[in-house]
mmCIF file of C-alpha atoms in Angstrom:
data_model
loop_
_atom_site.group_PDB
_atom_site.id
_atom_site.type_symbol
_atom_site.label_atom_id
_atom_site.label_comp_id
_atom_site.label_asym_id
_atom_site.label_seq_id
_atom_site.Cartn_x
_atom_site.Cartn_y
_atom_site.Cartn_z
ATOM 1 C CA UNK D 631 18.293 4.779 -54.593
ATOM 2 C CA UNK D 632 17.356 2.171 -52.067
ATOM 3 C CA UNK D 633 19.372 -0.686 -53.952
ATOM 4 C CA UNK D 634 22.217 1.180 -53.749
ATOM 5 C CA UNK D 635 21.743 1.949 -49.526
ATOM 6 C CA UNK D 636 20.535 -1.224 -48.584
ATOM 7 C CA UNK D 637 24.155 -2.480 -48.817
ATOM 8 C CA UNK D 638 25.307 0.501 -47.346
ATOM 9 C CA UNK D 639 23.101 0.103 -44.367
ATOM 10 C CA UNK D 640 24.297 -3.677 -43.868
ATOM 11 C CA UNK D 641 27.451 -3.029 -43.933
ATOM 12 C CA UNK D 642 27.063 -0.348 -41.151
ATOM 13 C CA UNK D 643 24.847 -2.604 -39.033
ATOM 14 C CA UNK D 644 27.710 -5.320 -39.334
ATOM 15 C CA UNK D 645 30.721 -3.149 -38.478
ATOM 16 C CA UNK D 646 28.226 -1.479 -35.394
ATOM 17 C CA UNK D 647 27.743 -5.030 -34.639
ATOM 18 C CA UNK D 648 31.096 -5.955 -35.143
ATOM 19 C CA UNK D 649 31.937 -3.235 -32.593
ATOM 20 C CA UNK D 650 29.590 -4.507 -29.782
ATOM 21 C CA UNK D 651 31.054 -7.628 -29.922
ATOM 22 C CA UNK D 652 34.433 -6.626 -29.476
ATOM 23 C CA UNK D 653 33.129 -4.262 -26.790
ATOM 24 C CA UNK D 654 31.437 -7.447 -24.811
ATOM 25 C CA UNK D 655 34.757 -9.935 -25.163
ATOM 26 C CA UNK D 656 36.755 -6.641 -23.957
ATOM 27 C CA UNK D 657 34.228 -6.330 -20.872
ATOM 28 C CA UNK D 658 34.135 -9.775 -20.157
ATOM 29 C CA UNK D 659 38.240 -10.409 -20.370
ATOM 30 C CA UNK D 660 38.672 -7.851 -18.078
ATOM 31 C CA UNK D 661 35.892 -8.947 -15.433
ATOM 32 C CA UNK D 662 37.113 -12.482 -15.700
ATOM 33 C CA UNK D 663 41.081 -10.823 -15.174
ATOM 34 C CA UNK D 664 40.135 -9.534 -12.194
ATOM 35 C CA UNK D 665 38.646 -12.476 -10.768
ATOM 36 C CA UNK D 666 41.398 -14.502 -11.176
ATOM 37 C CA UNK D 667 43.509 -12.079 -9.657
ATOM 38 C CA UNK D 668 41.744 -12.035 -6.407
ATOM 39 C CA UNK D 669 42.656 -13.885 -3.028
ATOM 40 C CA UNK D 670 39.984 -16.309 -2.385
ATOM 41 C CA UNK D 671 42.358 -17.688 0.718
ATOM 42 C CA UNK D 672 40.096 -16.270 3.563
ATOM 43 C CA UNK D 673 37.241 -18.528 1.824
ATOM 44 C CA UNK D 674 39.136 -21.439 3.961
ATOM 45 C CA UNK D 675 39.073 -20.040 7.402
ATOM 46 C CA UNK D 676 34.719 -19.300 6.570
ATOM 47 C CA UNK D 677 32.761 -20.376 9.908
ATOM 48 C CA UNK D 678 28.915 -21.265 8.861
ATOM 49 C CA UNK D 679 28.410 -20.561 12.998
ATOM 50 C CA UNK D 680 29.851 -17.276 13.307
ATOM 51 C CA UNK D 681 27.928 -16.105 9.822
ATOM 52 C CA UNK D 682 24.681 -17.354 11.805
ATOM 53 C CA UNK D 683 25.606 -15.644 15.137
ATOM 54 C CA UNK D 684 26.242 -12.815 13.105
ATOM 55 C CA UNK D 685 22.751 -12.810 11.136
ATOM 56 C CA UNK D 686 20.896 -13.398 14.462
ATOM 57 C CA UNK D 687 22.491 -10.503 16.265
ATOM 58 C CA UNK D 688 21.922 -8.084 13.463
ATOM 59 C CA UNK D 689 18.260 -9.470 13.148
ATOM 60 C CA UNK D 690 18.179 -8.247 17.352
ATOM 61 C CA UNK D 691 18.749 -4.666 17.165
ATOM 62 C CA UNK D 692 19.893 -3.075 20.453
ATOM 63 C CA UNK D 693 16.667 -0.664 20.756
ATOM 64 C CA UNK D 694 18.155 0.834 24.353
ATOM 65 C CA UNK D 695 21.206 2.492 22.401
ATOM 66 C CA UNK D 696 18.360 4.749 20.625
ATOM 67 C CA UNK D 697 18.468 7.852 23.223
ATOM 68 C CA UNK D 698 19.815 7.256 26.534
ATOM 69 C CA UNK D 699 21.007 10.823 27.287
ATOM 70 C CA UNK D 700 24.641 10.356 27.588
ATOM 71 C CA UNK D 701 25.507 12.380 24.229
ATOM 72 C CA UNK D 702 26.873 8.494 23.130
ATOM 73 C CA UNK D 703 23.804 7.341 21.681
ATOM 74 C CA UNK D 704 22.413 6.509 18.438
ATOM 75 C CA UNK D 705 20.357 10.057 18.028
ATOM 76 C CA UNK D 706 23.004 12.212 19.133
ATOM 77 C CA UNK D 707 25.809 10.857 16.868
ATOM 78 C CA UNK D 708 23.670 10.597 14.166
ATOM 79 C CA UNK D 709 22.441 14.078 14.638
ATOM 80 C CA UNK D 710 26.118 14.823 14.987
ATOM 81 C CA UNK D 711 27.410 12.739 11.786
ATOM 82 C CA UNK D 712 24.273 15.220 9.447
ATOM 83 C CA UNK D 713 26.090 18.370 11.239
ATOM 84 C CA UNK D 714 29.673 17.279 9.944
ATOM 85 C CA UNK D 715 28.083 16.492 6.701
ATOM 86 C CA UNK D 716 26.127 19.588 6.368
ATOM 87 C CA UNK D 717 29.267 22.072 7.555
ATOM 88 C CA UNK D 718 31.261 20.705 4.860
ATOM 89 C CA UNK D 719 28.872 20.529 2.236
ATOM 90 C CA UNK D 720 28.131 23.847 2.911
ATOM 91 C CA UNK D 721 31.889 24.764 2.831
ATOM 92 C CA UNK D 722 32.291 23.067 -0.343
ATOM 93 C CA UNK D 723 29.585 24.734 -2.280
ATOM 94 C CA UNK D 724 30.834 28.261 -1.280
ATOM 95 C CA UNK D 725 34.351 27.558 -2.267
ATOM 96 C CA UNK D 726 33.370 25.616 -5.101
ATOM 97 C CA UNK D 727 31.720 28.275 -6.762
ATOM 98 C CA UNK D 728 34.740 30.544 -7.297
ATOM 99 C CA UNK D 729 36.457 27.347 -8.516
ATOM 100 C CA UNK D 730 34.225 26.652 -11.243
ATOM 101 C CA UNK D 731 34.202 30.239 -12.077
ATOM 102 C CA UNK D 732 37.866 29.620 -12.913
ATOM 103 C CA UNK D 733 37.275 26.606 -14.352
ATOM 104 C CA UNK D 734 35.237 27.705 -16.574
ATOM 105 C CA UNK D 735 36.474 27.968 -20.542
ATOM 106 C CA UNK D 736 33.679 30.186 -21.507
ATOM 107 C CA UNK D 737 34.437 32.359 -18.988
ATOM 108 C CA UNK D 738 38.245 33.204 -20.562
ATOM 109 C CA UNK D 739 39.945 33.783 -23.385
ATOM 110 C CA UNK D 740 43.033 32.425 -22.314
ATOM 111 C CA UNK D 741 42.866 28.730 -21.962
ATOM 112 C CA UNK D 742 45.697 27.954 -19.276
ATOM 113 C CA UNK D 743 43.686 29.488 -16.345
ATOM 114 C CA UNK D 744 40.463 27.020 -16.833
ATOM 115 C CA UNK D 745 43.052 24.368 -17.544
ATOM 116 C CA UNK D 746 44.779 25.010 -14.050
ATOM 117 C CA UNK D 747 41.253 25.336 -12.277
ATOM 118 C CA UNK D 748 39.976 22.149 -13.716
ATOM 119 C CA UNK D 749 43.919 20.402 -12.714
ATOM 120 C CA UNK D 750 43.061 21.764 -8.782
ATOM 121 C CA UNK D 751 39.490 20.392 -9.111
ATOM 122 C CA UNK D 752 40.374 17.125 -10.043
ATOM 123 C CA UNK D 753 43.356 16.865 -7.514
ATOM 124 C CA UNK D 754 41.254 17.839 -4.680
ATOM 125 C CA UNK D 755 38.452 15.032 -5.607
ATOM 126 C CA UNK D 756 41.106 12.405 -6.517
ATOM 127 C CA UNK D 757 41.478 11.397 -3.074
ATOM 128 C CA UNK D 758 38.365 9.818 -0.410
ATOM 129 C CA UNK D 759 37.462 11.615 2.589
ATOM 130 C CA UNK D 760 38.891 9.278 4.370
ATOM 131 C CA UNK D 761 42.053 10.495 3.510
ATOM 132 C CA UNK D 762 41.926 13.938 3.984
ATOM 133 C CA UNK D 763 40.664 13.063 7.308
ATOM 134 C CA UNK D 764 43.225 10.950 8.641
ATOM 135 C CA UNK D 765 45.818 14.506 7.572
ATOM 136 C CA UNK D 766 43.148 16.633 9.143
ATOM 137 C CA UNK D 767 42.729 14.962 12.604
ATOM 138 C CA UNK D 768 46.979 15.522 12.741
ATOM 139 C CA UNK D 769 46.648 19.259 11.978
ATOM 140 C CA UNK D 770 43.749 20.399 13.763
ATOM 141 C CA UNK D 771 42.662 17.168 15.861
ATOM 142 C CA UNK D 772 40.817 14.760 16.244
ATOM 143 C CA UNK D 773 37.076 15.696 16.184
ATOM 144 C CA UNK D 774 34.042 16.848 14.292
ATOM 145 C CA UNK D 775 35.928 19.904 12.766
ATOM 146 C CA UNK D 776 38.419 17.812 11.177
ATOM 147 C CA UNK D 777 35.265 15.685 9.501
ATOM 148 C CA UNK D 778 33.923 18.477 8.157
ATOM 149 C CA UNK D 779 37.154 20.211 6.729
ATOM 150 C CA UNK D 780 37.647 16.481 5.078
ATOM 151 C CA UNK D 781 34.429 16.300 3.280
ATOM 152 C CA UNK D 782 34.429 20.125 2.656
ATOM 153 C CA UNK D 783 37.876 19.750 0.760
ATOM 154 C CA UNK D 784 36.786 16.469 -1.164
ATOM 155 C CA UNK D 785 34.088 18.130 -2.266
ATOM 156 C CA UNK D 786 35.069 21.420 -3.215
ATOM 157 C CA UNK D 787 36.738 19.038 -6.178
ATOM 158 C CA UNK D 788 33.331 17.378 -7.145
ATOM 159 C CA UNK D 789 31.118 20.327 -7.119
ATOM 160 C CA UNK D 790 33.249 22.697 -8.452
ATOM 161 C CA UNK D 791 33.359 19.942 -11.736
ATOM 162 C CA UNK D 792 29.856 19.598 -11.627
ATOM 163 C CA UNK D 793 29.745 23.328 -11.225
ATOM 164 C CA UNK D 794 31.590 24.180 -14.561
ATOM 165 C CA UNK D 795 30.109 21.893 -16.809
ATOM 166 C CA UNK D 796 26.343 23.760 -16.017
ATOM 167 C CA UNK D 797 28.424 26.881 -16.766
ATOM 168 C CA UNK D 798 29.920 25.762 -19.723
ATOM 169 C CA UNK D 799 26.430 24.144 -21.178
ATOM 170 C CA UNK D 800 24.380 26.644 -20.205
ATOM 171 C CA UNK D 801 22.123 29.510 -22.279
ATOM 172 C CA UNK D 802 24.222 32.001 -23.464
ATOM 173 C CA UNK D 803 21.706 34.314 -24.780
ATOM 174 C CA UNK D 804 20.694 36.429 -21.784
ATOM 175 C CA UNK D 805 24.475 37.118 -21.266
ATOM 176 C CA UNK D 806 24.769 38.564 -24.490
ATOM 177 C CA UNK D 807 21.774 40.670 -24.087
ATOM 178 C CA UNK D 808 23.156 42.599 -20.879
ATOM 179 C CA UNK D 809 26.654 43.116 -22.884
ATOM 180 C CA UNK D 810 24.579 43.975 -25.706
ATOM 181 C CA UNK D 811 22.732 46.995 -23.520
ATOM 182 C CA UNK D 812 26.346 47.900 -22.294
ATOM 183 C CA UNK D 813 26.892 45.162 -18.957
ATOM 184 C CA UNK D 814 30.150 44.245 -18.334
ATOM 185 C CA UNK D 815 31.985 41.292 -16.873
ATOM 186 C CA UNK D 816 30.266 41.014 -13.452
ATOM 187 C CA UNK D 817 26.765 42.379 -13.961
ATOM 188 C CA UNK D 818 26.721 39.476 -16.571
ATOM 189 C CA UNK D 819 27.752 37.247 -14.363
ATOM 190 C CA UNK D 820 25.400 38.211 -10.938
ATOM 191 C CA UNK D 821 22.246 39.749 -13.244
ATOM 192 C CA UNK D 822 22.319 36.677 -16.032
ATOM 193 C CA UNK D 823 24.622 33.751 -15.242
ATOM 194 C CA UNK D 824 23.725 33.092 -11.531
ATOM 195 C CA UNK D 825 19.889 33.515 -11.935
ATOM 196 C CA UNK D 826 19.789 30.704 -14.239
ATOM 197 C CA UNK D 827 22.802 28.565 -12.256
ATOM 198 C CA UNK D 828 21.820 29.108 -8.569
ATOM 199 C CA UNK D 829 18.713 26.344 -8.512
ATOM 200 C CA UNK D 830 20.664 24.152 -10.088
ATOM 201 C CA UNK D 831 23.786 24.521 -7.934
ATOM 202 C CA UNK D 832 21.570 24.100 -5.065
ATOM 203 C CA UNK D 833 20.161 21.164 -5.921
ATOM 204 C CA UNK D 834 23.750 19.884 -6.830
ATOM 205 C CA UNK D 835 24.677 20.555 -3.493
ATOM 206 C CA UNK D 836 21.287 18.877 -2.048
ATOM 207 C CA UNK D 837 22.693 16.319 -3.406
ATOM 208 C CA UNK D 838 26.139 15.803 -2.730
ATOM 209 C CA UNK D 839 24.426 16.531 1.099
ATOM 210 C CA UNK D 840 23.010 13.093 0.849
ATOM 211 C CA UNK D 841 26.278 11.681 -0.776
ATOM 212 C CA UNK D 842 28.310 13.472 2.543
ATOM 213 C CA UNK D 843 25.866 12.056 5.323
ATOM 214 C CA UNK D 844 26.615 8.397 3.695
ATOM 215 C CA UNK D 845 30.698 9.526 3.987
ATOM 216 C CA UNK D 846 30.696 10.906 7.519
ATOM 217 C CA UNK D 847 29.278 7.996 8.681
ATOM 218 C CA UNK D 848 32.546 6.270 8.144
ATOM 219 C CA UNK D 849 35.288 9.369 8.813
ATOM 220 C CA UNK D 850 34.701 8.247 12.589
ATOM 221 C CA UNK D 851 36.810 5.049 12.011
ATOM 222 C CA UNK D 852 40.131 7.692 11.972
ATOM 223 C CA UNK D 853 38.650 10.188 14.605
ATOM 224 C CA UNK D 854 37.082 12.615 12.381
ATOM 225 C CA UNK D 855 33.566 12.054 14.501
ATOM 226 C CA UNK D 856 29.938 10.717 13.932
ATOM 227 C CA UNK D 857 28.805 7.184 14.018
ATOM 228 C CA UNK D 858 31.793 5.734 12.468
ATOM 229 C CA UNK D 859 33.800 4.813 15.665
ATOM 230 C CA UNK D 860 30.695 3.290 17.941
ATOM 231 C CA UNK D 861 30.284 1.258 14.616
ATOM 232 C CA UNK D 862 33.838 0.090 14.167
ATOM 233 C CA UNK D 863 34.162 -0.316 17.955
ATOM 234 C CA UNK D 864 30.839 -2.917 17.919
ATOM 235 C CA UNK D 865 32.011 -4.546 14.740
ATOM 236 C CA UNK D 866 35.739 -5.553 16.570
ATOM 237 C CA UNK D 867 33.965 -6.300 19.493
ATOM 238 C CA UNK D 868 31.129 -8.527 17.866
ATOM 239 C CA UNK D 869 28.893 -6.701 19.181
ATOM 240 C CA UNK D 870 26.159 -7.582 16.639
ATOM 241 C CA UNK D 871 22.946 -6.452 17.982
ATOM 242 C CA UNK D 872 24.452 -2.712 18.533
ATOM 243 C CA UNK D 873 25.646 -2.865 15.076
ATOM 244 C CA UNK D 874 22.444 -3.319 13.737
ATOM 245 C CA UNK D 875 20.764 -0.623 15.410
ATOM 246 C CA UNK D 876 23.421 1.627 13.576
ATOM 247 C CA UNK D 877 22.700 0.490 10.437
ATOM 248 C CA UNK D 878 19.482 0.470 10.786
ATOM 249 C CA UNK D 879 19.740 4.736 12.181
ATOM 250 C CA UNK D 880 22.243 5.514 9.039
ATOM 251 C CA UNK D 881 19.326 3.961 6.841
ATOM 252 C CA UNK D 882 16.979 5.433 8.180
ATOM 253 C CA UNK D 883 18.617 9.299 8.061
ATOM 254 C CA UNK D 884 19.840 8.568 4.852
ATOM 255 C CA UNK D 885 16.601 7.964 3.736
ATOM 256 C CA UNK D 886 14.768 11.113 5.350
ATOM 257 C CA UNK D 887 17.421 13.364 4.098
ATOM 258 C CA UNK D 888 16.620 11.411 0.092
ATOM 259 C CA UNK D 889 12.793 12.383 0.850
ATOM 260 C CA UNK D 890 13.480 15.672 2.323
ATOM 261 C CA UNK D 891 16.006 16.394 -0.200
ATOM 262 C CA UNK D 892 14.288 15.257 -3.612
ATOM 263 C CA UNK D 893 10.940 17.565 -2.219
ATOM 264 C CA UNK D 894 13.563 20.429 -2.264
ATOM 265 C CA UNK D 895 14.774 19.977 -5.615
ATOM 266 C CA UNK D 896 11.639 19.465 -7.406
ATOM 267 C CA UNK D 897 10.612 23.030 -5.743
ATOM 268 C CA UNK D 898 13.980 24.397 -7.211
ATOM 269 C CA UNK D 899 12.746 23.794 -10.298
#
């Protein structure tokens, strides 16, 4: 028996190693590919003394722009940038909800309508927030709001994904024993399908929280509000040392929101 597997089992160790290989020389063409087809003309115009000046303003943070009451200061946008975050996080999970619930192949027998949920889904996450909120500062204006609407909408795509895969893998058993004592469609769904889903959709959402204080740091480069423009302003204006300070705030948040975040989910489970 084992003289007639041993060659068996070389032959699939060469072909798996065979495959690797392949793999690798595949990774690495493409890697070197797009190296080669980069620009590396900016390299010439590279000034050692602005890189320094750079480094030693960004080493300086501006401490004053921490809280100086004018509603323009580090604290208040950053408070400001975790408010657009958390308004369209929070938008996103509501909506995304009945999304995946149409997403959802287990859910129906006819497979066009999770096929035409999961299409929406992926069109609404296909493009960045940034671009929904350059169309949402022209409809509504610029502002907050039109932050929040942009990372609500981008979102309602990635959740409601990530919302119908746990519906799709999850235990079917205590659904079939509320149909089996008579349930129908919805007490199913509200007495054995969201009991088991809601801590983990919550801590989905916990998550993409984090992911949408990281984005709305940026959305106020178009007018969307938050951080983004005071940063974009001190970058064009060199303004190194108030640049770092901003950095060092979005870090900072970023990380509290990780701790506070992660101390949520492990009580969710």
């Amino acid at each position: 028996m084992s003289e007639t597997t041993a060659p068996a089992r070389r032959g699939l160790f060469a072909s798996e190693r065979a495959r690797t290989i392949a793999i690798s020389v595949v990774v690495v063409a493409v890697v070197a590919w797009s190296a080669i087809g980069l620009d590396y003309s900016g390299l010439a115009t590279f000034n050692p003394s602005l890189a320094l000046e750079a480094l030693r303003g960004l080493l300086s943070p501006d401490w004053g722009y921490v809280y100086d009451g004018s509603g323009e200061d580090l604290i208040s946008l950053l408070l400001l940038t975790i408010g657009i975050a958390f308004l369209g996080t929070a938008i996103a999970t509501v909506l995304a909800i009945p999304f995946a619930l149409v997403s959802s192949r287990t859910l129906w027998h006819n497979p066009v309508v999770p096929r035409v949920g999961k299409f929406v889904c992926n069109v609404l996450r296909a493009f960045p927030e940034l671009v929904y909120a350059i169309i949402f500062v022209r409809v509504v204006g610029p502002g907050p709001f039109a932050g929040a609407l942009a990372i609500g909408v981008h979102q309602i795509g990635m959740l409601g994904k990530l919302f119908t895969e746990q519906i799709e893998a999850m235990d079917e058993a205590p659904v079939e024993a509320v149909r089996a004592v008579g349930g129908n469609f919805w007490q199913s769904l509200f007495y054995a399908r969201l009991p088991q889903l809601m801590p983990i959709f919550s801590s989905l959402s916990l998550n993409h929280f984090e992911i949408a204080v990281r984005s709305a740091s940026t959305l106020g480069l178009v007018g969307a509000g938050g951080i983004g423009a005071p940063l974009i302003f001190a970058i064009q204006a060199r303004n190194w040392a108030t640049v770092s300070i901003i950095l060092i705030g979005v870090v900072v948040a970023v990380f509290a929101i990780d701790l506070l975040g992660g101390a949520i989910r492990k009580r969710l489970r």
